[in-house]
């Protein structure tokens, strides 16, 4: 497995592979890899001849008061994991290699980025779209694999890919969870042991909503209130950033659950912001 740290060297290698008739799969990550990432990597491994994993804590998707500086990093461990799972290349550039000092071009899908996580993270999806388009242009993969944990991100990237006629197929993999239901996240290491033992309440709240829908509840506001009350009971020190219902593809707000609907939530516990979601079927 090779480590690339400059865009030019990665592009040269990928171009060579394509000229040899080898297809490429890409898994973009911010590193500190966990089993959720590995499920993407294992899936991608089976999709193409060559597998590229990117490990890049993309500064442009962090707001000024977010956790860019303390985002967990462990490149040696990430390299070992990627290699053990069959990656042919890891791309781990410094921020300065990805963005020129006078970088001025941004990709945005504003309508889909204003709700859910976008409401409290206004520059986030602009940074995500821009860096993912850059990665897709460098690698020119046949498939790029993402996680449904970041459902809004995946929906926005799919719209970007459609609107800009990108060649790559964007695939979404199910949320990989700890045995107690907590969605795996690099940020889970921020939790204190006490917080960690209680945060599965978030997943339980989503499942509760699902059961209410199965029992006939259709009113999104009532379901959101129920989710908030469940968290107030089980995780009183948490602050719900949002608990919102949206069309799974367009992300348009949904008031009545008459068709498959995304319930997405973000919850602050201490300084840690956790996200999770569930697709409610009727
Ligand atoms: P990140 O490193 O957090 O930017 O995540 C990189 C990719 O892994 C994104 O496509 C995420 O949606 C995906 N991912 C992160 N956590 C999980 C998880 N628990 N299950 C499935 N995919 C995940």
PDB file of C-alpha atoms and ligand atoms in Angstrom:
ATOM      1  CA  UNK A   1       0.000   0.000   0.000  1.00  0.00           C
ATOM      2  CA  UNK A   2       1.257   3.463  -0.881  1.00  0.00           C
ATOM      3  CA  UNK A   3       0.824   6.702   1.048  1.00  0.00           C
ATOM      4  CA  UNK A   4       0.269   9.836  -1.030  1.00  0.00           C
ATOM      5  CA  UNK A   5       0.431  13.295   0.501  1.00  0.00           C
ATOM      6  CA  UNK A   6       0.186  15.530  -2.565  1.00  0.00           C
ATOM      7  CA  UNK A   7      -2.736  15.835  -4.982  1.00  0.00           C
ATOM      8  CA  UNK A   8      -0.401  15.618  -7.985  1.00  0.00           C
ATOM      9  CA  UNK A   9       1.158  12.301  -6.910  1.00  0.00           C
ATOM     10  CA  UNK A  10      -2.243  10.764  -6.196  1.00  0.00           C
ATOM     11  CA  UNK A  11      -3.628  11.928  -9.535  1.00  0.00           C
ATOM     12  CA  UNK A  12      -0.636  10.482 -11.406  1.00  0.00           C
ATOM     13  CA  UNK A  13      -1.042   7.085  -9.730  1.00  0.00           C
ATOM     14  CA  UNK A  14      -4.802   6.983 -10.354  1.00  0.00           C
ATOM     15  CA  UNK A  15      -4.391   8.040 -13.963  1.00  0.00           C
ATOM     16  CA  UNK A  16      -1.890   5.218 -14.437  1.00  0.00           C
ATOM     17  CA  UNK A  17      -4.300   2.687 -12.964  1.00  0.00           C
ATOM     18  CA  UNK A  18      -7.117   3.861 -15.221  1.00  0.00           C
ATOM     19  CA  UNK A  19      -4.872   3.716 -18.288  1.00  0.00           C
ATOM     20  CA  UNK A  20      -4.103   0.096 -17.366  1.00  0.00           C
ATOM     21  CA  UNK A  21      -7.842  -0.559 -17.378  1.00  0.00           C
ATOM     22  CA  UNK A  22      -8.132  -0.810 -13.586  1.00  0.00           C
ATOM     23  CA  UNK A  23     -11.255   0.577 -11.945  1.00  0.00           C
ATOM     24  CA  UNK A  24     -10.937   2.540  -8.696  1.00  0.00           C
ATOM     25  CA  UNK A  25     -13.110   2.805  -5.583  1.00  0.00           C
ATOM     26  CA  UNK A  26     -12.744   5.762  -3.207  1.00  0.00           C
ATOM     27  CA  UNK A  27     -13.637   6.013   0.494  1.00  0.00           C
ATOM     28  CA  UNK A  28     -13.293   9.593   1.770  1.00  0.00           C
ATOM     29  CA  UNK A  29     -12.777   9.881   5.556  1.00  0.00           C
ATOM     30  CA  UNK A  30     -11.419  12.245   8.175  1.00  0.00           C
ATOM     31  CA  UNK A  31      -9.467   9.370   9.722  1.00  0.00           C
ATOM     32  CA  UNK A  32      -9.338   8.005  13.271  1.00  0.00           C
ATOM     33  CA  UNK A  33     -10.879   4.998  11.595  1.00  0.00           C
ATOM     34  CA  UNK A  34     -13.439   2.841  13.385  1.00  0.00           C
ATOM     35  CA  UNK A  35     -15.546  -0.143  12.390  1.00  0.00           C
ATOM     36  CA  UNK A  36     -18.075   2.131  10.659  1.00  0.00           C
ATOM     37  CA  UNK A  37     -15.362   3.351   8.315  1.00  0.00           C
ATOM     38  CA  UNK A  38     -14.117  -0.209   7.902  1.00  0.00           C
ATOM     39  CA  UNK A  39     -17.561  -1.361   6.732  1.00  0.00           C
ATOM     40  CA  UNK A  40     -17.314   1.245   3.954  1.00  0.00           C
ATOM     41  CA  UNK A  41     -13.754   0.222   3.136  1.00  0.00           C
ATOM     42  CA  UNK A  42     -14.630  -3.496   3.006  1.00  0.00           C
ATOM     43  CA  UNK A  43     -17.577  -2.776   0.742  1.00  0.00           C
ATOM     44  CA  UNK A  44     -15.515  -0.536  -1.538  1.00  0.00           C
ATOM     45  CA  UNK A  45     -12.746  -3.146  -1.700  1.00  0.00           C
ATOM     46  CA  UNK A  46     -15.132  -5.519  -3.437  1.00  0.00           C
ATOM     47  CA  UNK A  47     -16.366  -2.856  -5.911  1.00  0.00           C
ATOM     48  CA  UNK A  48     -13.237  -2.121  -7.940  1.00  0.00           C
ATOM     49  CA  UNK A  49      -9.734  -3.251  -8.830  1.00  0.00           C
ATOM     50  CA  UNK A  50      -8.016  -0.546  -6.799  1.00  0.00           C
ATOM     51  CA  UNK A  51      -9.046   1.021  -3.500  1.00  0.00           C
ATOM     52  CA  UNK A  52      -8.107   4.524  -2.376  1.00  0.00           C
ATOM     53  CA  UNK A  53      -8.898   5.683   1.176  1.00  0.00           C
ATOM     54  CA  UNK A  54      -8.504   9.373   1.912  1.00  0.00           C
ATOM     55  CA  UNK A  55      -7.719  10.570   5.433  1.00  0.00           C
ATOM     56  CA  UNK A  56      -8.129  14.316   5.561  1.00  0.00           C
ATOM     57  CA  UNK A  57      -9.525  16.472   8.351  1.00  0.00           C
ATOM     58  CA  UNK A  58     -10.932  19.027   5.955  1.00  0.00           C
ATOM     59  CA  UNK A  59     -10.653  22.458   7.573  1.00  0.00           C
ATOM     60  CA  UNK A  60     -13.220  24.114   5.294  1.00  0.00           C
ATOM     61  CA  UNK A  61     -16.081  22.039   6.684  1.00  0.00           C
ATOM     62  CA  UNK A  62     -15.486  23.200  10.269  1.00  0.00           C
ATOM     63  CA  UNK A  63     -16.973  26.441  11.586  1.00  0.00           C
ATOM     64  CA  UNK A  64     -14.831  28.858  13.625  1.00  0.00           C
ATOM     65  CA  UNK A  65     -16.043  27.512  16.992  1.00  0.00           C
ATOM     66  CA  UNK A  66     -16.010  23.827  16.089  1.00  0.00           C
ATOM     67  CA  UNK A  67     -13.578  21.049  16.965  1.00  0.00           C
ATOM     68  CA  UNK A  68     -11.068  21.245  14.079  1.00  0.00           C
ATOM     69  CA  UNK A  69      -8.064  21.597  16.390  1.00  0.00           C
ATOM     70  CA  UNK A  70      -9.028  18.821  18.751  1.00  0.00           C
ATOM     71  CA  UNK A  71     -10.471  16.430  16.139  1.00  0.00           C
ATOM     72  CA  UNK A  72      -8.886  13.026  16.957  1.00  0.00           C
ATOM     73  CA  UNK A  73      -6.043  11.950  14.680  1.00  0.00           C
ATOM     74  CA  UNK A  74      -3.897   8.799  14.466  1.00  0.00           C
ATOM     75  CA  UNK A  75      -2.442   8.403  10.981  1.00  0.00           C
ATOM     76  CA  UNK A  76      -0.101   5.449  11.754  1.00  0.00           C
ATOM     77  CA  UNK A  77      -3.060   3.458  13.081  1.00  0.00           C
ATOM     78  CA  UNK A  78      -5.237   4.490  10.113  1.00  0.00           C
ATOM     79  CA  UNK A  79      -2.536   3.376   7.675  1.00  0.00           C
ATOM     80  CA  UNK A  80      -2.258  -0.024   9.354  1.00  0.00           C
ATOM     81  CA  UNK A  81      -6.033  -0.508   9.315  1.00  0.00           C
ATOM     82  CA  UNK A  82      -6.401   0.588   5.694  1.00  0.00           C
ATOM     83  CA  UNK A  83      -3.618  -1.742   4.620  1.00  0.00           C
ATOM     84  CA  UNK A  84      -5.044  -4.668   6.600  1.00  0.00           C
ATOM     85  CA  UNK A  85      -8.377  -4.118   4.811  1.00  0.00           C
ATOM     86  CA  UNK A  86      -6.845  -4.162   1.349  1.00  0.00           C
ATOM     87  CA  UNK A  87      -6.393  -0.490   0.449  1.00  0.00           C
ATOM     88  CA  UNK A  88      -3.949   0.125  -2.396  1.00  0.00           C
ATOM     89  CA  UNK A  89      -3.422   3.750  -1.487  1.00  0.00           C
ATOM     90  CA  UNK A  90      -4.074   6.150   1.359  1.00  0.00           C
ATOM     91  CA  UNK A  91      -4.248   9.838   0.514  1.00  0.00           C
ATOM     92  CA  UNK A  92      -3.389  11.922   3.582  1.00  0.00           C
ATOM     93  CA  UNK A  93      -2.501  15.471   2.526  1.00  0.00           C
ATOM     94  CA  UNK A  94      -1.794  18.476   4.718  1.00  0.00           C
ATOM     95  CA  UNK A  95      -4.423  21.199   4.457  1.00  0.00           C
ATOM     96  CA  UNK A  96      -1.917  23.403   2.620  1.00  0.00           C
ATOM     97  CA  UNK A  97      -1.548  20.778  -0.095  1.00  0.00           C
ATOM     98  CA  UNK A  98      -5.318  20.723  -0.714  1.00  0.00           C
ATOM     99  CA  UNK A  99      -6.060  24.449  -0.530  1.00  0.00           C
ATOM    100  CA  UNK A 100      -3.978  27.201  -2.094  1.00  0.00           C
ATOM    101  CA  UNK A 101      -3.769  30.324   0.073  1.00  0.00           C
ATOM    102  CA  UNK A 102      -6.024  32.068  -2.456  1.00  0.00           C
ATOM    103  CA  UNK A 103      -8.468  29.155  -2.898  1.00  0.00           C
ATOM    104  CA  UNK A 104     -11.662  30.822  -4.082  1.00  0.00           C
ATOM    105  CA  UNK A 105     -13.967  28.202  -5.615  1.00  0.00           C
ATOM    106  CA  UNK A 106     -16.794  26.570  -3.687  1.00  0.00           C
ATOM    107  CA  UNK A 107     -19.461  24.011  -4.497  1.00  0.00           C
ATOM    108  CA  UNK A 108     -22.779  24.523  -2.749  1.00  0.00           C
ATOM    109  CA  UNK A 109     -26.236  22.977  -2.702  1.00  0.00           C
ATOM    110  CA  UNK A 110     -27.762  25.709  -0.545  1.00  0.00           C
ATOM    111  CA  UNK A 111     -31.382  24.583  -0.543  1.00  0.00           C
ATOM    112  CA  UNK A 112     -30.451  21.159   0.876  1.00  0.00           C
ATOM    113  CA  UNK A 113     -27.846  22.554   3.265  1.00  0.00           C
ATOM    114  CA  UNK A 114     -29.984  25.030   5.167  1.00  0.00           C
ATOM    115  CA  UNK A 115     -31.868  22.586   7.418  1.00  0.00           C
ATOM    116  CA  UNK A 116     -30.853  19.756   9.780  1.00  0.00           C
ATOM    117  CA  UNK A 117     -27.098  19.999  10.487  1.00  0.00           C
ATOM    118  CA  UNK A 118     -26.763  22.956   8.119  1.00  0.00           C
ATOM    119  CA  UNK A 119     -28.853  25.166  10.395  1.00  0.00           C
ATOM    120  CA  UNK A 120     -26.182  25.164  13.104  1.00  0.00           C
ATOM    121  CA  UNK A 121     -23.220  24.471  10.785  1.00  0.00           C
ATOM    122  CA  UNK A 122     -23.629  27.061   8.004  1.00  0.00           C
ATOM    123  CA  UNK A 123     -20.349  26.440   6.120  1.00  0.00           C
ATOM    124  CA  UNK A 124     -20.185  22.701   6.714  1.00  0.00           C
ATOM    125  CA  UNK A 125     -21.731  21.280   3.543  1.00  0.00           C
ATOM    126  CA  UNK A 126     -20.040  23.820   1.296  1.00  0.00           C
ATOM    127  CA  UNK A 127     -16.730  22.505   2.655  1.00  0.00           C
ATOM    128  CA  UNK A 128     -17.845  18.884   2.270  1.00  0.00           C
ATOM    129  CA  UNK A 129     -19.026  19.334  -1.340  1.00  0.00           C
ATOM    130  CA  UNK A 130     -15.889  21.188  -2.314  1.00  0.00           C
ATOM    131  CA  UNK A 131     -13.472  18.670  -0.836  1.00  0.00           C
ATOM    132  CA  UNK A 132     -15.386  15.646  -2.124  1.00  0.00           C
ATOM    133  CA  UNK A 133     -15.499  17.098  -5.641  1.00  0.00           C
ATOM    134  CA  UNK A 134     -11.741  17.727  -5.409  1.00  0.00           C
ATOM    135  CA  UNK A 135     -11.166  14.113  -4.304  1.00  0.00           C
ATOM    136  CA  UNK A 136     -13.405  12.762  -7.063  1.00  0.00           C
ATOM    137  CA  UNK A 137     -11.505  14.850  -9.630  1.00  0.00           C
ATOM    138  CA  UNK A 138      -8.126  13.594  -8.392  1.00  0.00           C
ATOM    139  CA  UNK A 139      -9.083   9.921  -8.209  1.00  0.00           C
ATOM    140  CA  UNK A 140     -11.813   9.688 -10.907  1.00  0.00           C
ATOM    141  CA  UNK A 141     -13.226   6.574  -9.195  1.00  0.00           C
ATOM    142  CA  UNK A 142     -15.897   4.257 -10.537  1.00  0.00           C
ATOM    143  CA  UNK A 143     -17.562   4.296  -7.106  1.00  0.00           C
ATOM    144  CA  UNK A 144     -17.224   6.399  -3.987  1.00  0.00           C
ATOM    145  CA  UNK A 145     -18.617   4.976  -0.749  1.00  0.00           C
ATOM    146  CA  UNK A 146     -20.211   7.011   2.052  1.00  0.00           C
ATOM    147  CA  UNK A 147     -22.107   6.243   5.268  1.00  0.00           C
ATOM    148  CA  UNK A 148     -25.807   6.809   5.878  1.00  0.00           C
ATOM    149  CA  UNK A 149     -24.876   8.079   9.336  1.00  0.00           C
ATOM    150  CA  UNK A 150     -24.273  11.389   7.590  1.00  0.00           C
ATOM    151  CA  UNK A 151     -27.528  11.118   5.639  1.00  0.00           C
ATOM    152  CA  UNK A 152     -27.771  14.812   4.801  1.00  0.00           C
ATOM    153  CA  UNK A 153     -24.194  14.766   3.507  1.00  0.00           C
ATOM    154  CA  UNK A 154     -24.913  11.796   1.262  1.00  0.00           C
ATOM    155  CA  UNK A 155     -28.142  13.325  -0.081  1.00  0.00           C
ATOM    156  CA  UNK A 156     -26.362  16.609  -0.853  1.00  0.00           C
ATOM    157  CA  UNK A 157     -23.408  14.860  -2.506  1.00  0.00           C
ATOM    158  CA  UNK A 158     -25.791  12.812  -4.664  1.00  0.00           C
ATOM    159  CA  UNK A 159     -27.519  15.997  -5.788  1.00  0.00           C
ATOM    160  CA  UNK A 160     -24.142  17.568  -6.541  1.00  0.00           C
ATOM    161  CA  UNK A 161     -23.106  14.495  -8.541  1.00  0.00           C
ATOM    162  CA  UNK A 162     -26.357  14.554 -10.507  1.00  0.00           C
ATOM    163  CA  UNK A 163     -26.365  18.289 -11.141  1.00  0.00           C
ATOM    164  CA  UNK A 164     -22.699  18.411 -12.188  1.00  0.00           C
ATOM    165  CA  UNK A 165     -22.803  15.195 -14.270  1.00  0.00           C
ATOM    166  CA  UNK A 166     -20.136  13.441 -12.231  1.00  0.00           C
ATOM    167  CA  UNK A 167     -19.097  10.044 -13.463  1.00  0.00           C
ATOM    168  CA  UNK A 168     -18.717   8.245 -10.126  1.00  0.00           C
ATOM    169  CA  UNK A 169     -21.504   6.216  -8.556  1.00  0.00           C
ATOM    170  CA  UNK A 170     -22.037   7.367  -4.956  1.00  0.00           C
ATOM    171  CA  UNK A 171     -22.976   4.488  -2.672  1.00  0.00           C
ATOM    172  CA  UNK A 172     -24.440   4.757   0.827  1.00  0.00           C
ATOM    173  CA  UNK A 173     -23.802   2.127   3.509  1.00  0.00           C
ATOM    174  CA  UNK A 174     -25.976   1.474   6.595  1.00  0.00           C
ATOM    175  CA  UNK A 175     -25.042   2.991   9.960  1.00  0.00           C
ATOM    176  CA  UNK A 176     -22.596   0.782  11.827  1.00  0.00           C
ATOM    177  CA  UNK A 177     -23.386   0.706  15.554  1.00  0.00           C
ATOM    178  CA  UNK A 178     -21.854  -0.302  18.856  1.00  0.00           C
ATOM    179  CA  UNK A 179     -23.584  -3.322  20.452  1.00  0.00           C
ATOM    180  CA  UNK A 180     -25.677  -0.965  22.625  1.00  0.00           C
ATOM    181  CA  UNK A 181     -26.933   0.928  19.563  1.00  0.00           C
ATOM    182  CA  UNK A 182     -24.701   4.017  19.626  1.00  0.00           C
ATOM    183  CA  UNK A 183     -23.740   5.009  16.076  1.00  0.00           C
ATOM    184  CA  UNK A 184     -19.975   4.683  15.712  1.00  0.00           C
ATOM    185  CA  UNK A 185     -18.207   8.006  15.350  1.00  0.00           C
ATOM    186  CA  UNK A 186     -14.661   9.277  15.694  1.00  0.00           C
ATOM    187  CA  UNK A 187     -16.121  11.846  18.101  1.00  0.00           C
ATOM    188  CA  UNK A 188     -17.342   9.157  20.533  1.00  0.00           C
ATOM    189  CA  UNK A 189     -13.864   9.210  22.140  1.00  0.00           C
ATOM    190  CA  UNK A 190     -14.700  12.664  23.519  1.00  0.00           C
ATOM    191  CA  UNK A 191     -17.423  11.190  25.751  1.00  0.00           C
ATOM    192  CA  UNK A 192     -16.729  10.585  29.433  1.00  0.00           C
ATOM    193  CA  UNK A 193     -17.411   6.978  30.572  1.00  0.00           C
ATOM    194  CA  UNK A 194     -20.579   8.180  32.268  1.00  0.00           C
ATOM    195  CA  UNK A 195     -21.823   9.991  29.146  1.00  0.00           C
ATOM    196  CA  UNK A 196     -20.842   7.033  26.991  1.00  0.00           C
ATOM    197  CA  UNK A 197     -22.973   4.677  29.103  1.00  0.00           C
ATOM    198  CA  UNK A 198     -26.057   6.902  28.666  1.00  0.00           C
ATOM    199  CA  UNK A 199     -25.916   8.095  25.032  1.00  0.00           C
ATOM    200  CA  UNK A 200     -27.541   4.950  23.566  1.00  0.00           C
ATOM    201  CA  UNK A 201     -30.718   6.806  24.667  1.00  0.00           C
ATOM    202  CA  UNK A 202     -30.463   8.669  21.348  1.00  0.00           C
ATOM    203  CA  UNK A 203     -30.889   5.488  19.313  1.00  0.00           C
ATOM    204  CA  UNK A 204     -33.648   4.333  21.677  1.00  0.00           C
ATOM    205  CA  UNK A 205     -35.485   7.597  21.022  1.00  0.00           C
ATOM    206  CA  UNK A 206     -35.335   6.961  17.288  1.00  0.00           C
ATOM    207  CA  UNK A 207     -36.644   3.424  17.753  1.00  0.00           C
ATOM    208  CA  UNK A 208     -39.429   4.761  19.965  1.00  0.00           C
ATOM    209  CA  UNK A 209     -40.463   7.100  17.143  1.00  0.00           C
ATOM    210  CA  UNK A 210     -40.432   4.187  14.744  1.00  0.00           C
ATOM    211  CA  UNK A 211     -42.736   2.197  17.045  1.00  0.00           C
ATOM    212  CA  UNK A 212     -45.117   5.178  17.340  1.00  0.00           C
ATOM    213  CA  UNK A 213     -45.271   5.444  13.558  1.00  0.00           C
ATOM    214  CA  UNK A 214     -45.944   1.696  13.317  1.00  0.00           C
ATOM    215  CA  UNK A 215     -48.752   2.210  15.851  1.00  0.00           C
ATOM    216  CA  UNK A 216     -50.309   4.872  13.620  1.00  0.00           C
ATOM    217  CA  UNK A 217     -48.852   8.223  14.698  1.00  0.00           C
ATOM    218  CA  UNK A 218     -48.362  10.431  11.617  1.00  0.00           C
ATOM    219  CA  UNK A 219     -47.776  13.877  13.078  1.00  0.00           C
ATOM    220  CA  UNK A 220     -44.103  14.889  12.875  1.00  0.00           C
ATOM    221  CA  UNK A 221     -44.422  17.545  15.569  1.00  0.00           C
ATOM    222  CA  UNK A 222     -45.883  15.028  18.028  1.00  0.00           C
ATOM    223  CA  UNK A 223     -43.098  12.568  17.244  1.00  0.00           C
ATOM    224  CA  UNK A 224     -40.412  15.232  17.660  1.00  0.00           C
ATOM    225  CA  UNK A 225     -41.886  16.201  21.025  1.00  0.00           C
ATOM    226  CA  UNK A 226     -41.885  12.553  22.061  1.00  0.00           C
ATOM    227  CA  UNK A 227     -38.205  12.249  21.088  1.00  0.00           C
ATOM    228  CA  UNK A 228     -37.330  15.374  23.081  1.00  0.00           C
ATOM    229  CA  UNK A 229     -39.272  14.140  26.114  1.00  0.00           C
ATOM    230  CA  UNK A 230     -37.574  10.752  25.912  1.00  0.00           C
ATOM    231  CA  UNK A 231     -34.161  12.442  25.957  1.00  0.00           C
ATOM    232  CA  UNK A 232     -35.162  14.812  28.769  1.00  0.00           C
ATOM    233  CA  UNK A 233     -36.051  11.720  30.836  1.00  0.00           C
ATOM    234  CA  UNK A 234     -33.068   9.540  29.966  1.00  0.00           C
ATOM    235  CA  UNK A 235     -30.327  12.061  29.190  1.00  0.00           C
ATOM    236  CA  UNK A 236     -31.307  15.197  31.133  1.00  0.00           C
ATOM    237  CA  UNK A 237     -27.932  16.881  30.564  1.00  0.00           C
ATOM    238  CA  UNK A 238     -28.279  16.606  26.780  1.00  0.00           C
ATOM    239  CA  UNK A 239     -29.363  19.461  24.526  1.00  0.00           C
ATOM    240  CA  UNK A 240     -31.239  18.530  21.367  1.00  0.00           C
ATOM    241  CA  UNK A 241     -29.812  20.619  18.509  1.00  0.00           C
ATOM    242  CA  UNK A 242     -32.584  19.364  16.244  1.00  0.00           C
ATOM    243  CA  UNK A 243     -34.959  16.443  15.790  1.00  0.00           C
ATOM    244  CA  UNK A 244     -36.354  16.905  12.288  1.00  0.00           C
ATOM    245  CA  UNK A 245     -38.358  15.040   9.691  1.00  0.00           C
ATOM    246  CA  UNK A 246     -37.347  15.315   6.068  1.00  0.00           C
ATOM    247  CA  UNK A 247     -37.871  13.758   2.667  1.00  0.00           C
ATOM    248  CA  UNK A 248     -35.053  11.196   2.356  1.00  0.00           C
ATOM    249  CA  UNK A 249     -33.830  12.487  -1.014  1.00  0.00           C
ATOM    250  CA  UNK A 250     -34.776  16.162  -1.275  1.00  0.00           C
ATOM    251  CA  UNK A 251     -34.458  16.775   2.504  1.00  0.00           C
ATOM    252  CA  UNK A 252     -37.570  18.969   2.285  1.00  0.00           C
ATOM    253  CA  UNK A 253     -39.271  19.278   5.699  1.00  0.00           C
ATOM    254  CA  UNK A 254     -42.064  16.761   6.332  1.00  0.00           C
ATOM    255  CA  UNK A 255     -45.034  17.475   8.604  1.00  0.00           C
ATOM    256  CA  UNK A 256     -46.946  14.206   8.151  1.00  0.00           C
ATOM    257  CA  UNK A 257     -45.367  10.774   7.878  1.00  0.00           C
ATOM    258  CA  UNK A 258     -47.327   9.465   4.889  1.00  0.00           C
ATOM    259  CA  UNK A 259     -44.320   8.095   2.982  1.00  0.00           C
ATOM    260  CA  UNK A 260     -40.834   6.925   3.962  1.00  0.00           C
ATOM    261  CA  UNK A 261     -39.401   9.813   5.982  1.00  0.00           C
ATOM    262  CA  UNK A 262     -36.010  10.557   7.452  1.00  0.00           C
ATOM    263  CA  UNK A 263     -35.930  11.338  11.153  1.00  0.00           C
ATOM    264  CA  UNK A 264     -32.545  12.954  11.767  1.00  0.00           C
ATOM    265  CA  UNK A 265     -31.288  14.197  15.119  1.00  0.00           C
ATOM    266  CA  UNK A 266     -28.277  15.992  16.550  1.00  0.00           C
ATOM    267  CA  UNK A 267     -27.707  16.029  20.289  1.00  0.00           C
ATOM    268  CA  UNK A 268     -25.123  17.883  22.357  1.00  0.00           C
ATOM    269  CA  UNK A 269     -23.891  16.077  25.416  1.00  0.00           C
ATOM    270  CA  UNK A 270     -21.356  18.288  27.114  1.00  0.00           C
ATOM    271  CA  UNK A 271     -19.282  19.689  24.250  1.00  0.00           C
ATOM    272  CA  UNK A 272     -19.796  16.631  22.061  1.00  0.00           C
ATOM    273  CA  UNK A 273     -22.307  16.791  19.228  1.00  0.00           C
ATOM    274  CA  UNK A 274     -23.651  13.389  18.177  1.00  0.00           C
ATOM    275  CA  UNK A 275     -25.837  12.728  15.142  1.00  0.00           C
ATOM    276  CA  UNK A 276     -28.037   9.783  14.262  1.00  0.00           C
ATOM    277  CA  UNK A 277     -31.006   9.073  12.030  1.00  0.00           C
ATOM    278  CA  UNK A 278     -33.611   6.515  11.070  1.00  0.00           C
ATOM    279  CA  UNK A 279     -35.674   6.010   7.946  1.00  0.00           C
ATOM    280  CA  UNK A 280     -39.296   5.751   9.095  1.00  0.00           C
ATOM    281  CA  UNK A 281     -41.354   3.425   6.901  1.00  0.00           C
ATOM    282  CA  UNK A 282     -45.132   3.564   6.908  1.00  0.00           C
TER     283      UNK A 282
HETATM  284  P1  LIG B   1     -15.888  10.819   8.780  1.00  0.00           P
HETATM  285  O1  LIG B   1     -14.513  10.300   8.948  1.00  0.00           O
HETATM  286  O2  LIG B   1     -16.637  10.963  10.062  1.00  0.00           O
HETATM  287  O3  LIG B   1     -15.957  12.045   7.903  1.00  0.00           O
HETATM  288  O4  LIG B   1     -16.682   9.699   7.997  1.00  0.00           O
HETATM  289  C1  LIG B   1     -16.205   9.215   6.758  1.00  0.00           C
HETATM  290  C2  LIG B   1     -17.289   8.374   6.128  1.00  0.00           C
HETATM  291  O5  LIG B   1     -17.611   7.301   7.008  1.00  0.00           O
HETATM  292  C3  LIG B   1     -18.590   9.157   5.896  1.00  0.00           C
HETATM  293  O6  LIG B   1     -19.146   8.753   4.657  1.00  0.00           O
HETATM  294  C4  LIG B   1     -19.439   8.723   7.057  1.00  0.00           C
HETATM  295  O7  LIG B   1     -20.826   8.787   6.782  1.00  0.00           O
HETATM  296  C5  LIG B   1     -18.996   7.288   7.243  1.00  0.00           C
HETATM  297  N1  LIG B   1     -19.275   6.827   8.592  1.00  0.00           N
HETATM  298  C6  LIG B   1     -18.884   7.401   9.756  1.00  0.00           C
HETATM  299  N2  LIG B   1     -19.395   6.722  10.812  1.00  0.00           N
HETATM  300  C7  LIG B   1     -20.122   5.698  10.296  1.00  0.00           C
HETATM  301  C8  LIG B   1     -20.900   4.649  10.865  1.00  0.00           C
HETATM  302  N3  LIG B   1     -21.044   4.514  12.187  1.00  0.00           N
HETATM  303  N4  LIG B   1     -21.508   3.784  10.035  1.00  0.00           N
HETATM  304  C9  LIG B   1     -21.386   3.926   8.687  1.00  0.00           C
HETATM  305  N5  LIG B   1     -20.671   4.888   8.088  1.00  0.00           N
HETATM  306  C10 LIG B   1     -20.047   5.771   8.878  1.00  0.00           C
END
